[in-house]
Amino acid sequence: MLAGPALAESKRPDADKSRQGGSFTSTRAADQNALRQPARAVRKHQRMDFVLGQAIFEKFWVSAPSSTTASDGLGPLYNARSCHQCHVGNGRGAAPDVEGKPPASLVARFGSSGPEPVADPVYGTQLQTFSTGGLNPEGRIKLAYSSKVIRFDDGEQVSLRKPGHQLDLPHGELAATTAVSYRSALALAGVGLLE
């Protein structure tokens, strides 16, 4: 039953292939802020929701109690002080270029490989790499790169870097049944259209 409307939609002529999102396509130049723009079709009364949502997304949270009660509530364990720290410009996370620098938009998720996902008994479902109030974080993710030079058929050589991950876990090792999944922050562009 759903194929009918989709088929009818696909037969319409597309005058402008550069606007694949139709009226939801942004017309701003493709720069570092391209993913931060509201869609053109968002109505004036909806733009305030967009602006307020973006402000909360970029807000730096602080530990409670603080003089800025509208911004407190961080911790005691956390991964970033704002959503924006991991999802820079609403885009996907990036690994640091410098070896040894903590990966800001990379998290270590924990679970079991059985039919029912089970959190690690010590670290839970995600390693919290920062803390407030003099507490120690749960641990750190260490990132190191190995390089490999490859040669194309035309003789050109390039060096590829492969990231390697290691966990520094001061509260003991993970349970034998715990699996680790490293995840980079996803791009957020277009997610609002699903709601």
N, CA, C and O of each residue as an XYZ file, in Angstrom:
780
protein
N       0.797     -1.197      0.000
C       0.000      0.000      0.000
C       0.846      1.270      0.000
O       0.431      2.295     -0.542
N       2.021      1.205      0.601
C       2.859      2.390      0.654
C       3.596      2.645     -0.648
O       4.088      3.752     -0.867
N       3.683      1.659     -1.508
C       4.419      1.825     -2.755
C       3.728      2.800     -3.694
O       4.396      3.473     -4.479
N       2.409      2.892     -3.630
C       1.677      3.793     -4.516
C       2.096      5.244     -4.382
O       2.515      5.842     -5.373
N       2.002      5.845     -3.181
C       2.405      7.240     -3.030
C       3.877      7.466     -3.351
O       4.240      8.490     -3.930
N       4.723      6.510     -2.976
C       6.148      6.672     -3.250
C       6.408      6.665     -4.745
O       7.235      7.432     -5.237
N       5.707      5.804     -5.470
C       5.865      5.725     -6.913
C       5.365      7.002     -7.572
O       6.004      7.528     -8.483
N       4.226      7.496     -7.114
C       3.687      8.735     -7.673
C       4.650      9.890     -7.429
O       4.840     10.739     -8.300
N       5.251      9.922     -6.255
C       6.201     10.983     -5.914
C       7.420     10.929     -6.828
O       7.931     11.969     -7.243
N       7.893      9.705     -7.148
C       9.104      9.574     -7.945
C       8.891      9.975     -9.403
O       9.872     10.226    -10.103
N       7.645     10.045     -9.891
C       7.386     10.404    -11.279
C       7.347     11.908    -11.499
O       7.315     12.368    -12.640
N       7.348     12.673    -10.420
C       7.325     14.128    -10.575
C       8.659     14.610    -11.134
O       9.711     14.092    -10.761
N       8.621     15.588    -12.017
C       9.887     16.112    -12.540
C      10.644     16.857    -11.452
O      10.045     17.560    -10.638
N      11.954     16.703    -11.443
C      12.802     17.378    -10.462
C      13.604     18.444    -11.201
O      14.599     18.147    -11.862
N      13.156     19.679    -11.077
C      13.784     20.776    -11.811
C      15.169     21.104    -11.267
O      16.040     21.533    -12.023
N      15.385     20.910     -9.972
C      16.657     21.306     -9.377
C      17.235     20.151     -8.567
O      16.844     19.938     -7.419
N      18.152     19.414     -9.154
C      18.749     18.250     -8.487
C      19.596     18.656     -7.281
O      19.885     17.811     -6.434
N      19.999     19.911     -7.179
C      20.817     20.345     -6.048
C      19.990     20.518     -4.785
O      20.552     20.698     -3.705
N      18.670     20.467     -4.897
C      17.796     20.629     -3.725
C      17.065     19.317     -3.449
O      15.837     19.260     -3.518
N      17.822     18.266     -3.138
C      17.247     16.940     -2.931
C      16.275     16.896     -1.761
O      15.384     16.047     -1.742
N      16.422     17.786     -0.787
C      15.513     17.829      0.352
C      14.294     18.680      0.094
O      13.518     18.934      1.015
N      14.102     19.128     -1.131
C      12.957     19.977     -1.459
C      13.012     21.287     -0.703
O      14.062     21.925     -0.623
N      11.866     21.693     -0.143
C      11.817     22.978      0.559
C      12.582     22.939      1.876
O      12.777     23.982      2.500
N      13.022     21.753      2.315
C      13.807     21.660      3.540
C      15.299     21.815      3.275
O      16.098     21.730      4.208
N      15.692     22.041      2.027
C      17.091     22.217      1.686
C      17.572     23.591      2.119
O      16.908     24.598      1.874
N      18.728     23.626      2.761
C      19.336     24.896      3.149
C      20.008     25.496      1.924
O      20.515     24.765      1.072
N      20.017     26.800      1.831
C      20.664     27.460      0.699
C      21.976     28.111      1.106
O      22.625     28.755      0.281
N      22.375     27.956      2.356
C      23.617     28.555      2.831
C      24.809     27.846      2.187
O      24.744     26.662      1.855
N      25.880     28.587      2.022
C      27.091     28.008      1.444
C      27.586     26.848      2.306
O      27.328     26.801      3.509
N      28.285     25.933      1.690
C      28.802     24.758      2.394
C      30.062     25.134      3.169
O      31.176     24.929      2.687
N      29.885     25.679      4.360
C      31.019     26.009      5.215
C      30.894     25.250      6.530
O      30.079     24.332      6.631
N      31.684     25.612      7.540
C      31.672     24.884      8.808
C      30.351     25.023      9.557
O      30.112     24.271     10.502
N      29.498     25.945      9.175
C      28.203     26.128      9.826
C      27.033     25.570      9.017
O      25.878     25.783      9.386
N      27.305     24.876      7.945
C      26.237     24.417      7.050
C      25.216     23.531      7.757
O      24.022     23.635      7.477
N      25.653     22.671      8.659
C      24.732     21.751      9.324
C      23.998     22.394     10.495
O      23.134     21.763     11.104
N      24.329     23.637     10.816
C      23.702     24.326     11.941
C      22.524     25.192     11.514
O      21.918     25.857     12.354
N      22.193     25.198     10.251
C      21.157     26.088      9.740
C      19.787     25.422      9.764
O      19.671     24.228      9.489
N      18.746     26.191     10.094
C      17.397     25.626     10.001
C      17.002     25.480      8.529
O      17.510     26.191      7.661
N      16.111     24.569      8.275
C      15.602     24.391      6.917
C      14.831     25.639      6.498
O      14.232     26.316      7.334
N      14.848     25.939      5.209
C      14.134     27.118      4.707
C      12.642     27.024      4.960
O      11.982     28.046      5.148
N      12.098     25.811      4.969
C      10.655     25.636      5.119
C      10.174     25.790      6.561
O       8.968     25.780      6.808
N      11.090     25.931      7.514
C      10.682     26.109      8.910
C      10.008     27.469      9.039
O      10.572     28.493      8.652
N       8.811     27.467      9.581
C       8.041     28.710      9.710
C       8.612     29.591     10.810
O       9.347     29.130     11.683
N       8.258     30.866     10.749
C       8.789     31.851     11.687
C       8.541     31.438     13.139
O       9.443     31.550     13.970
N       7.339     30.966     13.457
C       7.045     30.592     14.842
C       7.807     29.333     15.269
O       7.947     29.082     16.466
N       8.298     28.546     14.321
C       9.080     27.353     14.641
C      10.565     27.670     14.790
O      11.307     26.906     15.407
N      10.994     28.779     14.235
C      12.411     29.147     14.327
C      12.845     29.395     15.765
O      13.994     29.126     16.115
N      11.945     29.903     16.601
C      12.295     30.119     17.999
C      12.614     28.781     18.672
O      13.551     28.698     19.466
N      11.845     27.741     18.361
C      12.141     26.411     18.900
C      13.525     25.949     18.449
O      14.284     25.378     19.232
N      13.843     26.200     17.184
C      15.147     25.823     16.650
C      16.260     26.561     17.394
O      17.241     25.946     17.813
N      16.111     27.867     17.557
C      17.133     28.685     18.218
C      17.300     28.271     19.680
O      18.427     28.163     20.163
N      16.199     28.038     20.386
C      16.281     27.611     21.784
C      16.919     26.226     21.901
O      17.733     25.985     22.792
N      16.553     25.337     21.015
C      17.159     24.004     21.018
C      18.652     24.068     20.758
O      19.424     23.355     21.398
N      19.066     24.915     19.828
C      20.491     25.078     19.525
C      21.229     25.658     20.724
O      22.362     25.262     20.998
N      20.606     26.591     21.444
C      21.233     27.190     22.627
C      21.460     26.136     23.712
O      22.523     26.112     24.333
N      20.489     25.276     23.942
C      20.653     24.203     24.935
C      21.726     23.224     24.476
O      22.522     22.752     25.288
N      21.754     22.921     23.198
C      22.728     22.004     22.617
C      24.157     22.519     22.813
O      25.074     21.732     23.051
N      24.346     23.840     22.712
C      25.681     24.433     22.821
C      26.035     24.873     24.239
O      27.171     25.275     24.492
N      25.088     24.805     25.160
C      25.304     25.260     26.539
C      26.341     24.399     27.249
O      26.335     23.174     27.131
N      27.240     25.066     27.996
C      28.203     24.364     28.831
C      27.602     24.203     30.216
O      27.314     25.191     30.890
N      27.412     22.968     30.640
C      26.820     22.666     31.934
C      27.895     22.696     33.010
O      29.067     22.434     32.738
N      27.487     23.019     34.238
C      28.401     23.079     35.383
C      27.854     22.184     36.491
O      26.676     21.829     36.498
N      28.736     21.826     37.430
C      28.289     20.970     38.527
C      27.460     21.776     39.517
O      27.684     22.972     39.706
N      26.508     21.109     40.139
C      25.636     21.748     41.126
C      26.239     21.574     42.516
O      26.970     20.607     42.731
N      25.977     22.436     43.439
C      25.236     23.688     43.263
C      26.152     24.762     42.687
O      27.362     24.745     42.910
N      25.569     25.685     41.953
C      26.337     26.795     41.391
C      25.467     28.039     41.371
O      24.260     27.975     41.604
N      26.094     29.167     41.091
C      25.339     30.425     41.034
C      24.487     30.504     39.777
O      23.546     31.295     39.714
N      24.807     29.694     38.777
C      24.025     29.673     37.536
C      23.144     28.431     37.536
O      23.451     27.445     36.865
N      22.053     28.478     38.287
C      21.209     27.292     38.454
C      20.604     26.803     37.140
O      20.241     25.632     37.024
N      20.494     27.681     36.159
C      19.944     27.261     34.864
C      20.929     26.390     34.094
O      20.548     25.739     33.120
N      22.195     26.370     34.520
C      23.214     25.594     33.815
C      23.809     24.490     34.672
O      24.733     23.809     34.227
N      23.307     24.291     35.895
C      23.934     23.268     36.730
C      23.264     21.915     36.545
O      22.189     21.815     35.953
N      23.903     20.889     37.053
C      23.398     19.536     36.905
C      24.404     18.598     36.270
O      24.080     17.440     36.005
N      25.611     19.064     36.022
C      26.645     18.236     35.403
C      27.250     17.291     36.442
O      27.502     17.689     37.579
N      27.473     16.071     36.055
C      28.237     15.149     36.877
C      27.414     14.307     37.808
O      26.188     14.286     37.707
N      28.057     13.617     38.708
C      29.477     13.722     39.038
C      30.397     13.093     37.992
O      31.578     13.434     37.934
N      29.879     12.182     37.168
C      30.657     11.609     36.074
C      30.001     11.999     34.757
O      28.776     12.062     34.664
N      30.819     12.262     33.736
C      30.269     12.687     32.445
C      31.292     12.482     31.340
O      32.445     12.140     31.606
N      30.866     12.692     30.094
C      31.754     12.581     28.940
C      32.056     13.913     28.272
O      33.102     14.053     27.638
N      31.173     14.891     28.397
C      31.393     16.218     27.814
C      30.506     17.219     28.545
O      29.465     16.851     29.090
N      30.923     18.487     28.556
C      30.149     19.524     29.236
C      29.018     20.067     28.383
O      28.158     20.790     28.886
N      29.006     19.734     27.110
C      27.917     20.166     26.231
C      27.752     19.146     25.120
O      28.672     18.380     24.831
N      26.593     19.133     24.504
C      26.357     18.261     23.346
C      27.312     18.646     22.211
O      27.824     17.792     21.487
N      27.534     19.960     22.079
C      28.347     20.519     21.004
C      29.796     20.042     21.062
O      30.467     19.999     20.031
N      30.291     19.684     22.247
C      31.680     19.237     22.345
C      31.926     17.968     21.541
O      33.018     17.781     21.005
N      30.938     17.102     21.450
C      31.094     15.868     20.671
C      30.577     16.018     19.245
O      31.197     15.532     18.300
N      29.447     16.688     19.095
C      28.803     16.867     17.786
C      29.130     18.268     17.271
O      28.237     19.108     17.165
N      30.382     18.526     16.954
C      30.839     19.857     16.565
C      30.119     20.319     15.304
O      30.133     19.635     14.281
N      29.489     21.488     15.390
C      28.762     22.040     14.250
C      27.612     21.160     13.791
O      27.209     21.235     12.631
N      27.073     20.326     14.678
C      26.019     19.349     14.388
C      26.506     18.229     13.479
O      25.712     17.412     13.013
N      27.805     18.192     13.229
C      28.376     17.142     12.395
C      28.827     15.956     13.227
O      28.582     15.903     14.433
N      29.478     15.017     12.589
C      29.938     13.824     13.296
C      31.262     14.118     13.991
O      31.977     15.057     13.642
N      31.560     13.297     14.973
C      32.791     13.464     15.733
C      34.013     13.143     14.897
O      33.928     12.453     13.882
N      35.133     13.646     15.333
C      36.389     13.400     14.640
C      37.438     12.958     15.650
O      37.463     13.440     16.783
N      38.290     12.052     15.238
C      39.381     11.619     16.097
C      40.440     12.715     16.139
O      40.632     13.418     15.147
N      41.128     12.876     17.267
C      42.172     13.899     17.329
C      43.326     13.561     16.393
O      43.653     12.391     16.189
N      43.933     14.591     15.829
C      45.068     14.388     14.935
C      46.342     14.054     15.699
O      47.257     13.432     15.159
N      46.393     14.472     16.956
C      47.598     14.313     17.754
C      47.464     13.072     18.635
O      46.500     12.939     19.389
N      48.427     12.178     18.535
C      48.403     10.979     19.362
C      48.583     11.370     20.823
O      49.398     12.235     21.144
N      47.829     10.739     21.697
C      47.911     11.033     23.125
C      46.875     12.029     23.598
O      46.580     12.095     24.791
N      46.311     12.812     22.673
C      45.257     13.759     23.042
C      43.962     12.976     23.263
O      43.625     12.115     22.450
N      43.223     13.259     24.353
C      41.988     12.506     24.597
C      40.974     12.706     23.470
O      40.750     13.836     23.035
N      40.369     11.637     23.000
C      39.365     11.755     21.940
C      38.047     12.288     22.497
O      37.334     11.566     23.193
N      37.721     13.534     22.200
C      36.549     14.200     22.782
C      35.228     13.626     22.288
O      34.253     13.612     23.040
N      35.169     13.162     21.073
C      33.882     12.704     20.543
C      33.848     11.193     20.318
O      33.138     10.697     19.442
N      34.621     10.478     21.119
C      34.647      9.023     21.054
C      34.276      8.476     22.428
O      34.829      8.907     23.439
N      33.350      7.537     22.469
C      32.973      6.911     23.734
C      33.190      5.406     23.645
O      33.187      4.820     22.562
N      33.378      4.800     24.808
C      33.475      3.346     24.907
C      32.182      2.844     25.530
O      31.883      3.149     26.684
N      31.416      2.072     24.763
C      30.160      1.491     25.248
C      30.434      0.050     25.665
O      31.225     -0.656     25.039
N      29.763     -0.368     26.736
C      29.959     -1.711     27.271
C      28.659     -2.495     27.233
O      27.580     -1.935     27.424
N      28.765     -3.774     26.988
C      27.608     -4.658     27.007
C      28.069     -6.094     26.882
O      29.267     -6.367     26.803
N      27.132     -6.996     26.865
C      27.462     -8.407     26.690
C      27.024     -8.837     25.303
O      26.188     -8.190     24.671
N      27.590     -9.921     24.845
C      27.242    -10.386     23.503
C      26.104    -11.400     23.523
O      25.795    -12.001     22.494
N      25.481    -11.596     24.673
C      24.374    -12.532     24.792
C      23.082    -11.958     24.250
O      23.064    -10.837     23.742
N      21.991    -12.724     24.355
C      20.702    -12.264     23.826
C      20.154    -11.047     24.565
O      19.465    -10.223     23.964
N      20.445    -10.921     25.845
C      20.025     -9.753     26.625
C      21.253     -8.919     26.945
O      22.143     -9.404     27.643
N      21.339     -7.675     26.461
C      22.510     -6.857     26.771
C      22.587     -6.576     28.273
O      21.602     -6.180     28.895
N      23.761     -6.786     28.834
C      23.977     -6.580     30.260
C      25.132     -5.607     30.432
O      26.166     -5.743     29.777
N      24.960     -4.625     31.310
C      26.003     -3.641     31.584
C      27.153     -4.298     32.341
O      26.962     -5.312     33.013
N      28.344     -3.720     32.231
C      29.469     -4.185     33.025
C      29.157     -3.924     34.493
O      28.628     -2.859     34.812
N      29.464     -4.859     35.409
C      29.103     -4.673     36.816
C      29.813     -3.501     37.497
O      29.310     -2.991     38.498
N      30.953     -3.065     36.991
C      31.684     -1.946     37.599
C      31.466     -0.651     36.830
O      31.196      0.384     37.441
N      31.575     -0.681     35.512
C      31.580      0.535     34.698
C      30.243      0.861     34.040
O      30.110      1.931     33.447
N      29.272     -0.005     34.121
C      27.965      0.276     33.532
C      27.959      0.072     32.035
O      28.603     -0.844     31.523
N      27.221      0.936     31.321
C      27.078      0.780     29.870
C      27.991      1.695     29.061
O      28.138      1.506     27.853
N      28.607      2.689     29.713
C      29.484      3.616     28.994
C      30.534      4.164     29.942
O      30.218      4.536     31.072
N      31.783      4.217     29.491
C      32.871      4.751     30.301
C      32.744      6.265     30.404
O      32.684      6.957     29.387
N      32.702      6.777     31.619
C      32.618      8.222     31.862
C      34.039      8.732     32.091
O      34.672      8.372     33.084
N      34.544      9.563     31.186
C      35.956      9.938     31.185
C      36.262     11.261     31.880
O      37.418     11.682     31.920
N      35.248     11.917     32.425
C      35.456     13.159     33.173
C      34.642     13.107     34.455
O      33.703     12.321     34.577
N      35.016     13.962     35.419
C      34.295     13.992     36.691
C      34.344     15.393     37.287
O      35.132     16.238     36.863
N      33.490     15.622     38.273
C      33.413     16.917     38.946
C      33.847     16.776     40.399
O      33.973     15.668     40.921
N      34.073     17.915     41.041
C      34.275     17.976     42.479
C      35.411     17.159     43.044
O      35.285     16.625     44.146
N      36.507     17.043     42.338
C      37.648     16.315     42.861
C      37.532     14.803     42.781
O      38.431     14.099     43.241
N      36.460     14.286     42.216
C      36.317     12.842     42.031
C      37.181     12.381     40.863
O      37.554     13.178     40.002
N      37.486     11.119     40.843
C      38.230     10.556     39.723
C      37.258     10.057     38.662
O      36.220      9.488     38.998
N      37.579     10.260     37.388
C      36.727      9.690     36.335
C      36.822      8.167     36.364
O      37.719      7.605     36.992
N      35.897      7.511     35.683
C      35.909      6.045     35.644
C      37.131      5.500     34.917
O      37.584      4.394     35.211
N      37.661      6.256     33.983
C      38.808      5.799     33.222
C      39.069      6.707     32.040
O      38.462      7.771     31.916
N      39.964      6.289     31.182
C      40.346      7.066     30.001
C      40.402      6.150     28.777
O      40.645      4.947     28.875
N      40.168      6.765     27.637
C      40.367      6.075     26.360
C      41.674      6.594     25.790
O      41.845      7.799     25.610
N      42.583      5.697     25.510
C      43.857      6.083     24.896
C      43.790      5.704     23.423
O      43.380      4.600     23.064
N      44.193      6.628     22.598
C      44.137      6.438     21.154
C      45.549      6.504     20.598
O      46.278      7.460     20.863
N      45.938      5.506     19.837
C      47.241      5.489     19.177
C      47.021      5.073     17.724
O      46.080      4.346     17.405
N      47.899      5.544     16.861
C      47.760      5.255     15.435
C      48.905      4.379     14.951
O      50.047      4.519     15.389
N      48.577      3.476     14.043
C      49.607      2.749     13.310
C      49.491      3.191     11.852
O      48.392      3.432     11.352
N      50.622      3.294     11.188
C      50.640      3.774      9.800
C      50.985      2.643      8.847
O      51.708      1.706      9.187
N      50.446      2.760      7.652
C      50.733      1.791      6.601
C      50.815      2.551      5.287
O      49.895      3.291      4.937
N      51.899      2.376      4.566
C      52.072      3.015      3.264
C      51.557      2.053      2.201
O      51.920      0.877      2.181
N      50.706      2.572      1.317
C      50.224      1.764      0.199
C      50.598      2.458     -1.106
O      50.791      3.673     -1.147
N      50.696      1.677     -2.153
C      51.060      2.202     -3.473
C      49.924      1.893     -4.446
O      49.466      0.754     -4.544
N      49.475      2.930     -5.165
C      48.457      2.750     -6.193
C      49.101      2.222     -7.470
O      50.324      2.238     -7.613
N      48.263      1.754     -8.397
C      48.759      1.211     -9.663
C      49.570      2.230    -10.450
O      50.475      1.856    -11.197
N      49.254      3.526    -10.292
C      49.988      4.554    -11.035
C      51.297      4.949    -10.347
O      51.991      5.846    -10.825
N      51.647      4.294     -9.233
C      52.903      4.568     -8.541
C      52.790      5.537     -7.372
O      53.709      5.636     -6.559
N      51.682      6.247     -7.281
C      51.516      7.187     -6.167
C      51.436      6.422     -4.846
O      50.798      5.373     -4.753
N      52.101      6.977     -3.826
C      52.088      6.371     -2.501
C      51.336      7.268     -1.524
O      51.438      8.494     -1.583
N      50.594      6.650     -0.641
C      49.921      7.383      0.430
C      50.111      6.613      1.728
O      50.279      5.394      1.738
N      50.078      7.361      2.814
C      50.200      6.759      4.134
C      48.829      6.786      4.805
O      48.213      7.845      4.926
N      48.360      5.630      5.234
C      47.074      5.515      5.916
C      47.321      5.330      7.409
O      48.276      4.671      7.821
N      46.439      5.926      8.209
C      46.543      5.763      9.662
C      45.358      4.950     10.164
O      44.210      5.205      9.800
N      45.658      3.977     10.999
C      44.616      3.149     11.596
C      44.619      3.409     13.099
O      45.647      3.250     13.757
N      43.456      3.813     13.648
C      43.427      4.070     15.086
C      43.395      2.767     15.884
O      42.785      1.779     15.475
N      44.058      2.796     17.014
C      44.014      1.691     17.967
C      43.540      2.243     19.299
O      43.930      3.343     19.690
N      42.713      1.497     19.992
C      42.127      1.963     21.244
C      42.625      1.119     22.405
O      42.826     -0.089     22.284
N      42.818      1.788     23.530
C      43.178      1.090     24.754
C      42.471      1.798     25.903
O      42.378      3.025     25.922
N      41.978      1.026     26.851
C      41.286      1.600     28.000
C      42.195      1.608     29.215
O      42.869      0.621     29.509
N      42.204      2.731     29.916
C      42.873      2.853     31.208
C      41.760      2.776     32.248
O      40.994      3.726     32.409
N      41.666      1.654     32.953
C      40.556      1.390     33.874
C      41.087      1.249     35.305
O      41.485      0.155     35.704
N      41.099      2.334     36.081
C      41.675      2.292     37.431
C      40.862      1.493     38.447
O      41.374      1.176     39.520
N      39.616      1.161     38.138
C      38.775      0.422     39.084
C      38.744     -1.071     38.778
O      37.849     -1.779     39.241
N      39.696     -1.548     38.016
C      39.768     -2.966     37.693
C      39.358     -3.255     36.266
O      38.815     -2.397     35.569
N      39.624     -4.464     35.850
C      39.319     -4.887     34.486
C      37.817     -5.051     34.277
O      37.051     -5.190     35.231
N      37.420     -5.033     33.021
C      36.031     -5.327     32.668
C      35.738     -6.795     32.959
O      36.646     -7.627     32.981
N      34.477     -7.101     33.179
C      34.072     -8.496     33.365
C      34.406     -9.285     32.105
O      34.423     -8.729     31.007
N      34.669    -10.563     32.259
C      35.051    -11.412     31.128
C      33.975    -11.444     30.046
O      34.289    -11.653     28.874
N      32.723    -11.243     30.419
C      31.620    -11.292     29.449
C      31.312     -9.936     28.816
O      30.445     -9.844     27.948
N      32.016     -8.882     29.243
C      31.746     -7.533     28.728
C      32.465     -7.301     27.401
O      33.669     -7.531     27.288
N      31.725     -6.849     26.417
C      32.286     -6.475     25.117
C      32.392     -4.953     25.056
O      31.599     -4.247     25.678
N      33.373     -4.452     24.307
C      33.587     -3.009     24.165
C      33.266     -2.603     22.734
O      33.676     -3.267     21.783
N      32.529     -1.505     22.592
C      32.220     -0.938     21.282
C      32.601      0.535     21.321
O      32.037      1.301     22.102
N      33.555      0.941     20.482
C      33.965      2.348     20.422
C      33.070      3.055     19.417
O      32.871      2.575     18.300
N      32.532      4.197     19.823
C      31.587      4.909     18.961
C      31.941      6.382     18.875
O      32.226      7.035     19.880
N      31.917      6.886     17.658
C      32.138      8.306     17.407
C      30.784      8.997     17.318
O      29.807      8.405     16.857
N      30.728     10.251     17.760
C      29.470     11.007     17.740
C      28.918     11.074     16.318
O      29.656     11.337     15.369
N      27.629     10.837     16.182
C      26.963     10.854     14.881
C      26.623     12.275     14.455
O      26.476     13.165     15.293
N      26.501     12.482     13.160
C      26.012     13.762     12.644
C      24.536     13.893     12.984
O      23.801     12.905     12.961
N      24.103     15.095     13.297
C      22.726     15.314     13.717
C      21.858     15.939     12.642
O      20.653     16.096     12.844
N      22.431     16.299     11.515
C      21.664     16.953     10.458
C      20.552     16.042      9.969
O      20.788     14.877      9.649
N      19.336     16.577      9.912
C      18.198     15.838      9.412
C      17.453     15.040     10.455
O      16.353     14.559     10.180
N      18.012     14.879     11.649
C      17.358     14.085     12.686
C      16.021     14.705     13.073
O      15.062     13.979     13.337
N      15.941     16.021     13.112
C      14.701     16.696     13.488
C      13.556     16.419     12.534
O      12.394     16.528     12.924
N      13.853     16.066     11.304
C      12.800     15.777     10.338
C      12.092     14.469     10.660
O      10.997     14.219     10.154
N      12.697     13.635     11.491
C      12.104     12.348     11.840
C      11.078     12.467     12.952
O      10.257     11.568     13.134
N      11.112     13.559     13.695
C      10.219     13.705     14.848
C       8.824     14.093     14.441
O       7.954     14.254     15.297
